PDB file of C-alpha atoms in Angstrom:
ATOM      1  CA  MET V  13       4.787 -81.107 -15.038  1.00 72.00           C
ATOM      2  CA  LYS V  14       4.272 -81.289 -18.827  1.00 85.00           C
ATOM      3  CA  ARG V  15       0.522 -81.125 -18.442  1.00 83.00           C
ATOM      4  CA  ARG V  16       0.957 -78.068 -16.200  1.00 86.00           C
ATOM      5  CA  LYS V  17       3.060 -76.296 -18.935  1.00 89.00           C
ATOM      6  CA  LEU V  18       0.486 -77.146 -21.552  1.00 89.00           C
ATOM      7  CA  THR V  19      -2.314 -75.757 -19.307  1.00 88.00           C
ATOM      8  CA  VAL V  20      -0.342 -72.549 -18.800  1.00 90.00           C
ATOM      9  CA  LEU V  21       0.270 -72.242 -22.567  1.00 91.00           C
ATOM     10  CA  ALA V  22      -3.426 -72.866 -23.238  1.00 90.00           C
ATOM     11  CA  LEU V  23      -4.382 -70.239 -20.593  1.00 90.00           C
ATOM     12  CA  VAL V  24      -2.016 -67.586 -22.128  1.00 93.00           C
ATOM     13  CA  LEU V  25      -3.057 -68.386 -25.662  1.00 93.00           C
ATOM     14  CA  SER V  26      -6.873 -68.239 -24.769  1.00 92.00           C
ATOM     15  CA  LEU V  27      -6.413 -65.024 -22.851  1.00 93.00           C
ATOM     16  CA  ILE V  28      -4.516 -63.512 -25.806  1.00 94.00           C
ATOM     17  CA  PHE V  29      -7.352 -64.540 -28.136  1.00 93.00           C
ATOM     18  CA  PHE V  30      -9.990 -63.488 -25.673  1.00 92.00           C
ATOM     19  CA  PHE V  31      -8.767 -59.928 -25.426  1.00 94.00           C
ATOM     20  CA  GLY V  32      -7.755 -59.659 -29.126  1.00 92.00           C
ATOM     21  CA  THR V  33     -11.222 -60.630 -30.227  1.00 91.00           C
ATOM     22  CA  LEU V  34     -12.844 -58.478 -27.559  1.00 91.00           C
ATOM     23  CA  GLY V  35     -10.858 -55.581 -28.554  1.00 89.00           C
ATOM     24  CA  ASN V  36     -11.653 -56.111 -32.233  1.00 86.00           C
ATOM     25  CA  LEU V  37     -15.389 -56.299 -31.411  1.00 85.00           C
ATOM     26  CA  VAL V  38     -15.163 -53.048 -29.406  1.00 85.00           C
ATOM     27  CA  ILE V  39     -13.293 -51.194 -32.253  1.00 80.00           C
ATOM     28  CA  MET V  40     -15.688 -52.691 -34.804  1.00 74.00           C
ATOM     29  CA  ASN V  41     -18.853 -51.544 -33.024  1.00 72.00           C
ATOM     30  CA  THR V  42     -17.701 -48.125 -31.871  1.00 73.00           C
ATOM     31  CA  SER V  43     -16.041 -46.715 -34.962  1.00 73.00           C
ATOM     32  CA  MET V  44     -19.266 -45.887 -36.936  1.00 79.00           C
ATOM     33  CA  PRO V  45     -18.843 -42.843 -39.121  1.00 84.00           C
ATOM     34  CA  SER V  46     -20.181 -39.414 -37.919  1.00 84.00           C
ATOM     35  CA  GLU V  47     -19.813 -35.794 -38.687  1.00 87.00           C
ATOM     36  CA  ALA V  48     -17.203 -35.692 -35.830  1.00 88.00           C
ATOM     37  CA  ASN V  49     -14.880 -38.449 -37.198  1.00 88.00           C
ATOM     38  CA  THR V  50     -15.288 -37.642 -40.925  1.00 89.00           C
ATOM     39  CA  THR V  51     -14.284 -34.688 -43.056  1.00 90.00           C
ATOM     40  CA  GLU V  52     -16.026 -33.267 -46.028  1.00 92.00           C
ATOM     41  CA  LEU V  53     -13.930 -32.752 -49.179  1.00 90.00           C
ATOM     42  CA  SER V  54     -14.786 -31.642 -52.714  1.00 92.00           C
ATOM     43  CA  ALA V  55     -13.955 -32.715 -56.170  1.00 91.00           C
ATOM     44  CA  THR V  56     -14.775 -32.021 -59.761  1.00 93.00           C
ATOM     45  CA  VAL V  57     -16.245 -34.973 -61.665  1.00 92.00           C
ATOM     46  CA  THR V  58     -14.484 -36.174 -64.775  1.00 93.00           C
ATOM     47  CA  GLY V  59     -16.307 -39.506 -65.011  1.00 89.00           C
ATOM     48  CA  ILE V  60     -18.196 -42.313 -63.403  1.00 86.00           C
ATOM     49  CA  GLY V  61     -17.583 -46.047 -63.347  1.00 85.00           C
ATOM     50  CA  ILE V  62     -19.875 -48.743 -61.892  1.00 82.00           C
ATOM     51  CA  LYS V  63     -17.713 -51.777 -60.899  1.00 81.00           C
ATOM     52  CA  GLY V  64     -18.707 -55.221 -59.506  1.00 79.00           C
ATOM     53  CA  GLU V  65     -21.608 -57.458 -60.256  1.00 79.00           C
ATOM     54  CA  GLY V  66     -25.136 -58.080 -58.876  1.00 73.00           C
ATOM     55  CA  ASP V  67     -25.599 -56.834 -55.283  1.00 70.00           C
ATOM     56  CA  HIS V  68     -21.819 -56.130 -55.021  1.00 74.00           C
ATOM     57  CA  LYS V  69     -21.734 -53.048 -57.231  1.00 75.00           C
ATOM     58  CA  TYR V  70     -19.723 -49.970 -56.176  1.00 77.00           C
ATOM     59  CA  CYS V  71     -18.978 -46.662 -57.919  1.00 82.00           C
ATOM     60  CA  ALA V  72     -15.696 -45.335 -58.990  1.00 84.00           C
ATOM     61  CA  ILE V  73     -15.637 -41.623 -59.350  1.00 87.00           C
ATOM     62  CA  TYR V  74     -13.105 -39.987 -61.536  1.00 88.00           C
ATOM     63  CA  SER V  75     -12.219 -36.440 -60.572  1.00 90.00           C
ATOM     64  CA  GLN V  76      -9.637 -33.833 -61.520  1.00 89.00           C
ATOM     65  CA  GLU V  77      -8.303 -33.614 -58.024  1.00 87.00           C
ATOM     66  CA  TYR V  78      -8.052 -37.383 -57.153  1.00 83.00           C
ATOM     67  CA  GLY V  79      -7.868 -39.166 -60.482  1.00 81.00           C
ATOM     68  CA  ASP V  80      -9.577 -42.549 -60.252  1.00 80.00           C
ATOM     69  CA  LYS V  81      -9.071 -42.960 -56.590  1.00 80.00           C
ATOM     70  CA  LEU V  82     -12.603 -42.098 -55.218  1.00 84.00           C
ATOM     71  CA  SER V  83     -14.604 -45.210 -54.457  1.00 79.00           C
ATOM     72  CA  THR V  84     -17.892 -45.892 -52.729  1.00 79.00           C
ATOM     73  CA  TYR V  85     -18.611 -49.013 -50.584  1.00 71.00           C
ATOM     74  CA  GLU V  86     -21.205 -51.411 -51.931  1.00 65.00           C
ATOM     75  CA  LEU V  87     -24.278 -49.559 -53.191  1.00 61.00           C
ATOM     76  CA  ARG V  88     -26.698 -52.337 -52.237  1.00 61.00           C
ATOM     77  CA  GLY V  89     -29.573 -50.758 -50.300  1.00 62.00           C
ATOM     78  CA  ILE V  90     -27.795 -47.385 -50.014  1.00 64.00           C
ATOM     79  CA  SER V  91     -28.439 -45.507 -53.247  1.00 66.00           C
ATOM     80  CA  ASP V  92     -29.530 -46.112 -56.829  1.00 68.00           C
ATOM     81  CA  ILE V  93     -26.893 -46.437 -59.432  1.00 72.00           C
ATOM     82  CA  SER V  94     -28.719 -43.883 -61.538  1.00 73.00           C
ATOM     83  CA  ASP V  95     -27.877 -41.376 -58.716  1.00 77.00           C
ATOM     84  CA  PHE V  96     -24.184 -41.747 -59.669  1.00 79.00           C
ATOM     85  CA  THR V  97     -24.408 -42.101 -63.417  1.00 78.00           C
ATOM     86  CA  SER V  98     -26.452 -38.824 -63.477  1.00 83.00           C
ATOM     87  CA  LEU V  99     -23.452 -36.864 -62.168  1.00 86.00           C
ATOM     88  CA  GLN V 100     -22.016 -34.695 -65.000  1.00 88.00           C
ATOM     89  CA  ARG V 101     -18.542 -34.028 -66.093  1.00 92.00           C
ATOM     90  CA  GLY V 102     -17.395 -30.755 -64.363  1.00 93.00           C
ATOM     91  CA  GLN V 103     -19.853 -31.073 -61.628  1.00 93.00           C
ATOM     92  CA  THR V 104     -18.630 -30.456 -58.096  1.00 94.00           C
ATOM     93  CA  ILE V 105     -19.285 -33.121 -55.576  1.00 92.00           C
ATOM     94  CA  PHE V 106     -18.851 -32.904 -51.796  1.00 94.00           C
ATOM     95  CA  PHE V 107     -17.894 -36.277 -50.145  1.00 91.00           C
ATOM     96  CA  ARG V 108     -17.006 -37.461 -46.644  1.00 90.00           C
ATOM     97  CA  VAL V 109     -13.944 -39.494 -45.679  1.00 88.00           C
ATOM     98  CA  GLU V 110     -12.850 -40.814 -42.311  1.00 86.00           C
ATOM     99  CA  LYS V 111     -10.420 -38.371 -40.578  1.00 86.00           C
ATOM    100  CA  ILE V 112      -7.923 -41.083 -39.789  1.00 81.00           C
ATOM    101  CA  TRP V 113      -7.177 -41.368 -43.608  1.00 79.00           C
ATOM    102  CA  LEU V 114      -7.079 -37.547 -44.171  1.00 79.00           C
ATOM    103  CA  LYS V 115      -3.254 -37.125 -44.129  1.00 78.00           C
ATOM    104  CA  GLN V 116      -2.657 -39.961 -46.613  1.00 74.00           C
ATOM    105  CA  ILE V 117      -5.415 -38.467 -48.947  1.00 73.00           C
ATOM    106  CA  ILE V 118      -3.978 -34.973 -48.749  1.00 71.00           C
ATOM    107  CA  GLU V 119      -0.471 -36.077 -49.386  1.00 72.00           C
ATOM    108  CA  ARG V 120      -1.617 -38.637 -51.965  1.00 67.00           C
ATOM    109  CA  GLU V 121       1.085 -41.209 -50.711  1.00 63.00           C
ATOM    110  CA  ASN V 122       0.734 -44.338 -53.015  1.00 66.00           C
ATOM    111  CA  TRP V 123      -3.002 -44.468 -51.947  1.00 68.00           C
ATOM    112  CA  PRO V 124      -4.836 -46.924 -54.172  1.00 74.00           C
ATOM    113  CA  PHE V 125      -8.281 -45.651 -53.448  1.00 77.00           C
ATOM    114  CA  ILE V 126     -10.197 -43.321 -51.196  1.00 81.00           C
ATOM    115  CA  HIS V 127     -13.350 -44.738 -49.584  1.00 81.00           C
ATOM    116  CA  VAL V 128     -16.176 -42.269 -49.868  1.00 85.00           C
ATOM    117  CA  ILE V 129     -18.518 -42.548 -46.882  1.00 85.00           C
ATOM    118  CA  ALA V 130     -21.177 -39.925 -47.997  1.00 87.00           C
ATOM    119  CA  ILE V 131     -21.517 -37.930 -51.137  1.00 89.00           C
ATOM    120  CA  ARG V 132     -23.705 -35.021 -52.259  1.00 90.00           C
ATOM    121  CA  THR V 133     -23.871 -32.286 -54.833  1.00 91.00           C
ATOM    122  CA  GLU V 134     -24.963 -28.795 -54.246  1.00 91.00           C
ATOM    123  CA  GLU V 135     -28.534 -29.888 -55.144  1.00 90.00           C
ATOM    124  CA  ASP V 136     -28.931 -33.599 -53.961  1.00 87.00           C
ATOM    125  CA  GLU V 137     -27.647 -35.827 -51.361  1.00 87.00           C
ATOM    126  CA  ILE V 138     -26.614 -39.079 -53.107  1.00 85.00           C
ATOM    127  CA  VAL V 139     -25.522 -41.114 -50.037  1.00 84.00           C
ATOM    128  CA  SER V 140     -25.981 -39.636 -46.548  1.00 85.00           C
ATOM    129  CA  LEU V 141     -24.175 -40.617 -43.407  1.00 86.00           C
ATOM    130  CA  ASP V 142     -27.482 -42.065 -42.047  1.00 86.00           C
ATOM    131  CA  ASP V 143     -27.708 -44.132 -45.155  1.00 83.00           C
ATOM    132  CA  TYR V 144     -24.179 -45.416 -44.950  1.00 83.00           C
ATOM    133  CA  ASN V 145     -24.574 -46.304 -41.223  1.00 83.00           C
ATOM    134  CA  LYS V 146     -27.745 -48.195 -41.811  1.00 83.00           C
ATOM    135  CA  GLN V 147     -25.866 -50.507 -44.241  1.00 79.00           C
ATOM    136  CA  TRP V 148     -22.812 -50.490 -41.977  1.00 77.00           C
ATOM    137  CA  ILE V 149     -24.927 -51.798 -38.976  1.00 78.00           C
ATOM    138  CA  GLU V 150     -26.644 -54.462 -41.245  1.00 77.00           C
ATOM    139  CA  GLY V 151     -23.273 -55.642 -42.451  1.00 75.00           C
ATOM    140  CA  HIS V 152     -21.839 -55.985 -38.732  1.00 75.00           C
ATOM    141  CA  VAL V 153     -24.658 -57.937 -37.123  1.00 82.00           C
ATOM    142  CA  ALA V 154     -23.350 -61.307 -38.182  1.00 84.00           C
ATOM    143  CA  PRO V 155     -19.674 -60.621 -37.356  1.00 85.00           C
ATOM    144  CA  THR V 156     -20.625 -59.165 -34.106  1.00 86.00           C
ATOM    145  CA  ILE V 157     -22.637 -62.362 -33.173  1.00 90.00           C
ATOM    146  CA  ALA V 158     -19.861 -64.683 -34.371  1.00 91.00           C
ATOM    147  CA  GLY V 159     -17.239 -62.549 -32.484  1.00 90.00           C
ATOM    148  CA  SER V 160     -19.260 -62.649 -29.274  1.00 92.00           C
ATOM    149  CA  VAL V 161     -19.513 -66.442 -29.481  1.00 94.00           C
ATOM    150  CA  VAL V 162     -15.775 -66.613 -30.056  1.00 93.00           C
ATOM    151  CA  VAL V 163     -15.152 -64.341 -27.069  1.00 93.00           C
ATOM    152  CA  PHE V 164     -17.380 -66.319 -24.865  1.00 94.00           C
ATOM    153  CA  ILE V 165     -15.571 -69.614 -25.754  1.00 94.00           C
ATOM    154  CA  PHE V 166     -12.168 -68.209 -25.036  1.00 94.00           C
ATOM    155  CA  LEU V 167     -13.486 -66.812 -21.820  1.00 94.00           C
ATOM    156  CA  LEU V 168     -14.742 -70.313 -20.856  1.00 93.00           C
ATOM    157  CA  LEU V 169     -11.417 -71.817 -21.886  1.00 92.00           C
ATOM    158  CA  SER V 170      -9.460 -69.326 -19.876  1.00 93.00           C
ATOM    159  CA  ILE V 171     -11.624 -69.964 -16.744  1.00 92.00           C
ATOM    160  CA  HIS V 172     -11.201 -73.672 -17.228  1.00 91.00           C
ATOM    161  CA  CYS V 173      -7.484 -73.478 -17.557  1.00 91.00           C
ATOM    162  CA  ALA V 174      -7.191 -71.308 -14.471  1.00 92.00           C
ATOM    163  CA  LEU V 175      -9.223 -73.701 -12.466  1.00 91.00           C
ATOM    164  CA  LEU V 176      -6.978 -76.645 -13.769  1.00 89.00           C
ATOM    165  CA  LEU V 177      -3.971 -74.694 -12.425  1.00 89.00           C
ATOM    166  CA  LYS V 178      -5.640 -74.538  -9.065  1.00 89.00           C
ATOM    167  CA  GLY V 179      -6.302 -78.249  -9.136  1.00 85.00           C
ATOM    168  CA  ILE V 180     -10.009 -78.010  -9.893  1.00 82.00           C
ATOM    169  CA  ASN V 181     -11.207 -80.070 -12.992  1.00 81.00           C
ATOM    170  CA  ILE V 182     -14.906 -79.179 -13.499  1.00 75.00           C
ATOM    171  CA  PHE V 183     -15.310 -81.849 -16.183  1.00 73.00           C
ATOM    172  CA  ARG V 184     -14.023 -84.626 -13.870  1.00 72.00           C
ATOM    173  CA  ARG V 185     -16.555 -83.322 -11.159  1.00 59.00           C
ATOM    174  CA  LEU V 186     -19.461 -83.460 -13.785  1.00 57.00           C
ATOM    175  CA  LYS V 187     -18.503 -87.122 -14.585  1.00 56.00           C
ATOM    176  CA  LYS V 188     -18.693 -87.988 -10.888  1.00 58.00           C
ATOM    177  CA  ARG V 189     -22.171 -86.668 -10.582  1.00 57.00           C
ATOM    178  CA  ARG V 190     -23.576 -88.878 -13.291  1.00 55.00           C
TER     179      ARG V 190
END
């Protein structure tokens, strides 16, 4: 009876982890920014700061409207730092943010930073949605593969536990064949 309870517990936990990890994979791979799920806002530049080191640099954009809250993701492979440092004080920039954060951005509720997806000026596009999405895809390949392996392992564990509850032990049958 104790073994049966442990098997049921293992089945329930493996199903929870299976569906949780699968859901996370689906959300992670279907939420790529586009013009439909982002909004373009504007700001007046008061300064630029390059933060981070090596390949992990990002840009903090200081503006009249949002203070020091505008921040890019890592610049590696997306844009040259000089594109940002060439922005002039008083220059208007147009930037895209995900719509799900729009309410907090507008209300400015204790928001530590605003992640800028794409950014442009009247004359130049500094980071386009396509540029951002290319880097986004490259950054999600390894986690997607790892997540898929984890999902598969939890699926196998769930199947094994379900079979054990029916009285079928596939590992015992494999031993008998040898």
